[in-house]
Coordinates of C-alpha atoms and ligand atoms in Angstrom, one line a residue:
X1 CA 80.0 110.1 104.8
X2 CA 82.5 107.3 105.6
X3 CA 80.8 105.0 103.1
X4 CA 80.6 107.6 100.4
X5 CA 84.3 108.2 100.9
X6 CA 85.0 104.6 100.2
X7 CA 83.0 104.6 97.1
X8 CA 84.7 107.7 95.7
X9 CA 88.1 106.1 96.4
X10 CA 87.1 102.9 94.6
X11 CA 85.7 104.8 91.6
X12 CA 89.0 106.6 91.3
X13 CA 90.9 103.4 91.6
X14 CA 88.6 101.8 89.0
X15 CA 89.4 104.5 86.5
X16 CA 93.1 104.0 87.0
X17 CA 93.2 100.2 86.9
X18 CA 96.5 99.2 85.4
X19 CA 98.1 102.5 86.3
X20 CA 100.3 102.1 89.3
X21 CA 99.0 105.1 91.2
X22 CA 100.3 105.9 94.6
X23 CA 96.8 105.5 96.3
X24 CA 96.1 102.1 94.6
X25 CA 99.5 100.8 95.6
X26 CA 99.0 102.0 99.2
X27 CA 95.5 100.5 99.5
X28 CA 96.6 97.2 97.9
X29 CA 99.5 96.9 100.3
X30 CA 97.2 97.6 103.2
X31 CA 94.8 95.0 102.1
X32 CA 97.5 92.4 101.5
X33 CA 98.6 93.0 105.1
X34 CA 95.1 92.8 106.5
X35 CA 95.2 89.0 106.7
X36 CA 98.6 88.9 108.4
X37 CA 97.4 91.6 110.8
X38 CA 94.3 89.7 111.7
X39 CA 91.9 92.4 110.4
X40 CA 89.5 90.3 108.4
X41 CA 86.4 89.0 110.0
X42 CA 83.7 86.6 109.0
X43 CA 80.0 87.4 109.6
X44 CA 77.4 84.7 109.1
X45 CA 73.9 84.9 107.8
X46 CA 71.4 82.1 108.3
X47 CA 69.8 80.3 105.3
X48 CA 66.4 78.9 106.2
X49 CA 64.8 75.7 104.9
X50 CA 61.4 77.0 103.9
X51 CA 59.6 73.7 104.5
X52 CA 60.8 73.2 108.1
X53 CA 61.5 76.8 109.0
X54 CA 64.8 75.7 110.4
X55 CA 68.2 77.2 109.8
X56 CA 69.9 74.8 107.4
X57 CA 73.1 76.7 106.7
X58 CA 75.0 79.9 107.3
X59 CA 76.7 82.0 104.6
X60 CA 80.1 83.3 105.4
X61 CA 80.5 87.0 104.4
X62 CA 83.8 88.7 104.8
X63 CA 84.3 92.0 106.6
X64 CA 87.5 94.1 107.0
X65 CA 88.0 95.6 110.5
X66 CA 89.9 98.5 109.1
X67 CA 92.2 100.3 111.6
X68 CA 90.9 103.8 110.7
X69 CA 87.8 103.3 108.5
X70 CA 85.9 100.9 110.8
X71 CA 84.1 97.7 109.7
X72 CA 84.0 97.5 105.9
X73 CA 81.6 95.4 103.9
X74 CA 82.9 93.6 100.8
X75 CA 81.8 96.2 98.2
X76 CA 84.3 98.6 99.8
X77 CA 87.3 96.4 99.3
X78 CA 86.7 93.3 97.2
X79 CA 86.7 95.1 93.9
X80 CA 90.2 96.4 94.7
X81 CA 91.2 92.9 95.8
X82 CA 90.0 91.5 92.5
X83 CA 91.7 94.2 90.5
X84 CA 95.0 93.6 92.4
X85 CA 94.8 89.8 92.0
X86 CA 94.5 89.4 95.8
X87 CA 91.0 88.1 96.1
X88 CA 92.0 84.5 96.3
X89 CA 93.9 85.3 99.5
X90 CA 90.7 86.7 101.1
X91 CA 88.7 83.8 99.8
X92 CA 91.1 81.2 101.1
X93 CA 91.2 82.8 104.5
X94 CA 87.4 83.0 104.7
X95 CA 87.1 79.3 103.6
X96 CA 89.6 78.2 106.2
X97 CA 88.0 80.3 109.0
X98 CA 84.4 79.5 108.3
X99 CA 84.9 75.8 107.7
X100 CA 87.0 75.5 110.9
X101 CA 84.4 77.3 112.9
X102 CA 81.3 75.4 111.6
X103 CA 83.1 72.1 112.0
X104 CA 83.8 73.0 115.7
X105 CA 80.2 74.2 116.3
X106 CA 78.9 70.9 114.9
X107 CA 81.1 68.9 117.2
X108 CA 80.4 71.0 120.3
X109 CA 76.6 71.5 120.1
X110 CA 74.1 68.8 119.4
X111 CA 71.6 71.4 118.0
X112 CA 74.2 72.5 115.4
X113 CA 75.4 69.1 114.4
X114 CA 73.8 69.3 110.9
X115 CA 74.6 72.9 110.3
X116 CA 76.0 73.6 106.8
X117 CA 78.2 76.5 105.6
X118 CA 78.4 78.4 102.3
X119 CA 81.4 80.4 101.2
X120 CA 81.8 82.8 98.3
X121 CA 84.6 82.3 95.8
X122 CA 85.7 84.6 93.1
X123 CA 86.0 82.8 89.8
X124 CA 89.3 83.6 88.2
X125 CA 92.6 82.0 87.4
X126 CA 92.6 80.6 90.9
X127 CA 89.5 78.6 90.6
X128 CA 91.2 75.6 89.0
X129 CA 92.6 72.4 90.3
X130 CA 94.2 74.4 93.1
X131 CA 90.8 75.3 94.5
X132 CA 89.6 71.7 94.5
X133 CA 92.7 70.7 96.4
X134 CA 92.4 73.6 98.8
X135 CA 88.8 72.7 99.6
X136 CA 89.7 69.0 100.0
X137 CA 92.6 70.0 102.3
X138 CA 90.4 72.1 104.6
X139 CA 87.7 69.5 104.8
X140 CA 90.2 66.8 105.7
X141 CA 91.9 69.0 108.3
X142 CA 88.6 70.0 110.0
X143 CA 86.6 66.8 109.5
X144 CA 83.7 68.7 107.9
X145 CA 81.8 66.4 105.6
X146 CA 81.9 67.7 102.0
X147 CA 78.1 67.7 101.8
X148 CA 78.1 70.4 104.6
X149 CA 80.0 72.8 102.4
X150 CA 78.6 75.0 99.6
X151 CA 80.8 77.0 97.3
X152 CA 79.0 80.0 95.8
X153 CA 80.1 81.5 92.5
X154 CA 78.3 84.4 90.9
X155 CA 76.5 84.1 87.7
X156 CA 78.2 87.2 86.5
X157 CA 81.7 85.7 86.9
X158 CA 80.6 82.4 85.3
X159 CA 79.5 84.0 82.0
X160 CA 83.2 84.6 81.2
X161 CA 84.7 81.6 82.8
X162 CA 87.2 79.1 81.5
X163 CA 86.8 75.4 80.9
X164 CA 89.3 74.9 83.8
X165 CA 87.0 76.7 86.2
X166 CA 84.0 74.6 85.2
X167 CA 86.1 71.5 85.6
X168 CA 87.1 72.6 89.1
X169 CA 83.4 73.0 90.0
X170 CA 82.8 69.6 88.6
X171 CA 85.5 68.1 90.8
X172 CA 84.0 69.8 93.8
X173 CA 80.6 68.4 93.1
X174 CA 82.0 64.9 92.5
X175 CA 83.7 65.1 95.8
X176 CA 80.3 65.7 97.5
X177 CA 80.3 69.5 97.9
X178 CA 77.5 71.7 96.9
X179 CA 78.0 74.5 94.3
X180 CA 75.7 77.4 94.1
X181 CA 75.2 79.9 91.3
X182 CA 74.9 83.2 93.2
X183 CA 73.0 86.4 92.2
X184 CA 71.1 84.5 89.5
X185 CA 69.5 86.9 87.1
X186 CA 72.2 89.7 87.3
X187 CA 74.7 88.2 84.9
X188 CA 74.5 88.0 81.1
X189 CA 74.8 84.3 80.7
X190 CA 72.3 82.6 78.4
X191 CA 70.0 80.0 79.7
X192 CA 71.9 77.4 77.7
X193 CA 75.0 78.2 79.8
X194 CA 73.0 77.5 83.0
X195 CA 72.4 74.0 81.7
X196 CA 76.1 73.4 81.3
X197 CA 77.4 74.9 84.6
X198 CA 78.0 72.3 87.2
X199 CA 75.8 73.3 90.1
X200 CA 73.6 71.9 92.8
X201 CA 71.9 75.1 93.9
X202 CA 70.6 78.4 92.5
X203 CA 70.4 81.7 94.5
X204 CA 67.9 84.1 93.1
X205 CA 69.3 87.7 93.4
X206 CA 67.6 89.9 95.9
X207 CA 66.8 92.6 93.3
X208 CA 64.1 90.2 92.0
X209 CA 63.0 88.9 95.3
X210 CA 62.6 92.3 96.9
X211 CA 60.3 93.8 94.3
X212 CA 58.2 90.6 94.0
X213 CA 55.3 91.8 96.2
X214 CA 54.9 95.0 94.2
X215 CA 56.0 94.1 90.7
X216 CA 54.2 91.2 89.0
X217 CA 56.9 91.0 86.2
X218 CA 59.6 90.4 88.8
X219 CA 57.4 87.9 90.5
X220 CA 57.0 86.0 87.2
X221 CA 60.8 85.9 86.8
X222 CA 61.3 84.5 90.3
X223 CA 58.7 81.9 89.6
X224 CA 60.4 81.0 86.3
X225 CA 63.8 80.8 88.0
X226 CA 62.5 78.6 90.8
X227 CA 60.8 76.4 88.2
X228 CA 64.0 76.1 86.2
X229 CA 65.9 75.2 89.3
X230 CA 63.4 72.5 90.3
X231 CA 63.3 71.1 86.8
X232 CA 67.1 70.8 86.9
X233 CA 66.9 69.1 90.3
X234 CA 68.6 72.0 92.1
X235 CA 67.9 73.7 95.5
X236 CA 66.7 77.2 95.0
X237 CA 67.5 79.9 97.6
X238 CA 65.6 83.3 97.5
X239 CA 68.0 86.0 98.6
X240 CA 67.0 89.3 100.3
X241 CA 63.7 88.1 101.9
X242 CA 62.8 91.0 104.2
X243 CA 59.1 90.4 105.2
X244 CA 56.6 87.6 105.8
X245 CA 54.6 88.3 102.6
X246 CA 57.7 87.8 100.5
X247 CA 58.6 84.6 102.4
X248 CA 55.2 83.2 101.6
X249 CA 55.5 84.2 97.9
X250 CA 58.9 82.6 97.4
X251 CA 57.7 79.4 99.2
X252 CA 54.6 79.3 96.9
X253 CA 56.7 79.6 93.7
X254 CA 58.8 76.7 94.8
X255 CA 62.0 78.1 96.4
X256 CA 63.4 75.6 98.8
X257 CA 65.4 78.0 101.0
X258 CA 65.3 81.7 102.0
X259 CA 67.8 84.1 103.2
X260 CA 67.3 87.7 104.3
X261 CA 66.7 90.3 107.0
X262 CA 63.4 88.7 107.9
X263 CA 65.3 85.9 109.6
X264 CA 68.6 87.8 110.3
X265 CA 71.2 90.1 108.8
X266 CA 74.7 88.7 108.8
X267 CA 76.0 88.5 112.4
X268 CA 79.4 88.1 114.1
X269 CA 80.0 84.8 115.7
X270 CA 78.6 85.6 119.1
X271 CA 75.5 87.2 117.5
X272 CA 75.0 84.1 115.4
X273 CA 75.4 81.7 118.2
X274 CA 73.0 83.6 120.4
X275 CA 70.4 83.3 117.6
X276 CA 71.1 79.6 116.9
X277 CA 71.6 78.1 120.3
X278 CA 68.6 77.3 122.5
Ligands
LIG1 P1 76.1 87.6 98.2 O1 77.0 86.4 98.2 O2 75.0 87.7 97.3 O3 75.7 87.8 99.7 C1 74.4 88.4 100.1 C2 74.5 89.8 100.4 O4 73.2 90.4 100.5 C3 75.3 90.2 101.7 O5 75.9 91.4 101.5 C4 74.2 90.3 102.7 O6 74.5 91.1 103.8 C5 73.1 91.0 101.8 N1 71.8 90.7 102.3 C6 71.3 89.5 102.8 N2 70.0 89.6 103.1 C7 69.6 90.8 102.8 C8 68.3 91.5 102.9 O7 67.3 90.9 103.3 N3 68.3 92.8 102.4 C9 69.4 93.4 101.9 N4 69.2 94.7 101.5 N5 70.6 92.8 101.8 C10 70.7 91.5 102.3 P2 77.5 91.6 101.8 O8 77.8 90.9 103.1 O9 77.7 93.1 101.8 O10 78.2 90.9 100.7 C11 78.2 91.4 99.3 C12 78.8 90.5 98.4 O11 80.2 90.4 98.5 C13 78.3 89.0 98.5 O12 77.0 88.9 97.9 C14 79.4 88.3 97.8 O13 79.2 88.3 96.4 C15 80.6 89.1 98.1 N6 81.4 88.4 99.2 C16 81.2 88.4 100.5 N7 82.1 87.7 101.2 C17 83.0 87.2 100.2 C18 84.1 86.4 100.2 O14 84.6 85.9 101.3 N8 84.7 86.2 99.0 C19 84.2 86.6 97.8 N9 84.9 86.3 96.7 N10 83.1 87.4 97.8 C20 82.5 87.7 98.9
LIG2 MG1 76.8 84.5 98.2
LIG3 MG1 73.9 86.6 96.2
LIG4 MG1 73.5 89.3 95.9

């Protein structure tokens, strides 16, 4: 019921985008205060190297510990943040928090010394030179090597992106960071665009992966995306792997990495460290 309430709220806000309704203004103010009030959290989900079976990286996924509504997942507040032009504040906080944490774990624990981290960034006016600098800054401050960071951008957002944003991704790659195209298959970009977007990694959306075992056409699409990725020299992550059979299938078609409930749902820091530490 709580979740449903959130969705109804957002649908109402969606319809009123641009109109400065009282509710929208209130929610926006609340969200912009969430960072200052220390209400945002990062949960981490393992990304597994399918060849070795080992955890190669963790993806940082934002949560909002809301004072009255409980722990909110991104779909309950990121659309609002995007509409209000606040999402870069969230993204920057997650970047700083996740990179700082992973850099510390690598220093403190020998078994985590090669752990990598992936963060999601909303493509928009803020993914420009500023982002490349921001990332550079965080890496320098924390000592995390650039190769240990992946910046994930959704295919959906890339289909309407500016030359400046593409240039920013190129700067990131040139500096040694990884760039992943997230939710591959859910956007409307042409295959030609895929060849032009600077990226080192593809993440196949879970809507394809999850129905692979029962839907041969989806399975064919996953195989084609994995093949495309490997032809382009990219790592390919299968998202939403929930069972052994699917893990075998994505490995067979050439995905290099897997992510999903089979290995672990996103966890808070102590849950993650319990999983990763011997
Ligand atoms: P995403 O980047 O594609 O992240 C994967 C989502 O799939 C996560 O949802 C994760 O909990 C979920 N997931 C992972 N494995 C499974 C599985 O086996 N089964 C199922 N059913 N779901 C699985 P979450 O955490 O709710 O995040 C949703 C989206 O919100 C993310 O999708 C990402 O696009 C966005 N997001 C999360 N954190 C941030 C952030 O800090 N900044 C921005 N801009 N976007 C973020
Ligand atoms: Mg992602
Ligand atoms: Mg995704
Ligand atoms: Mg997804």
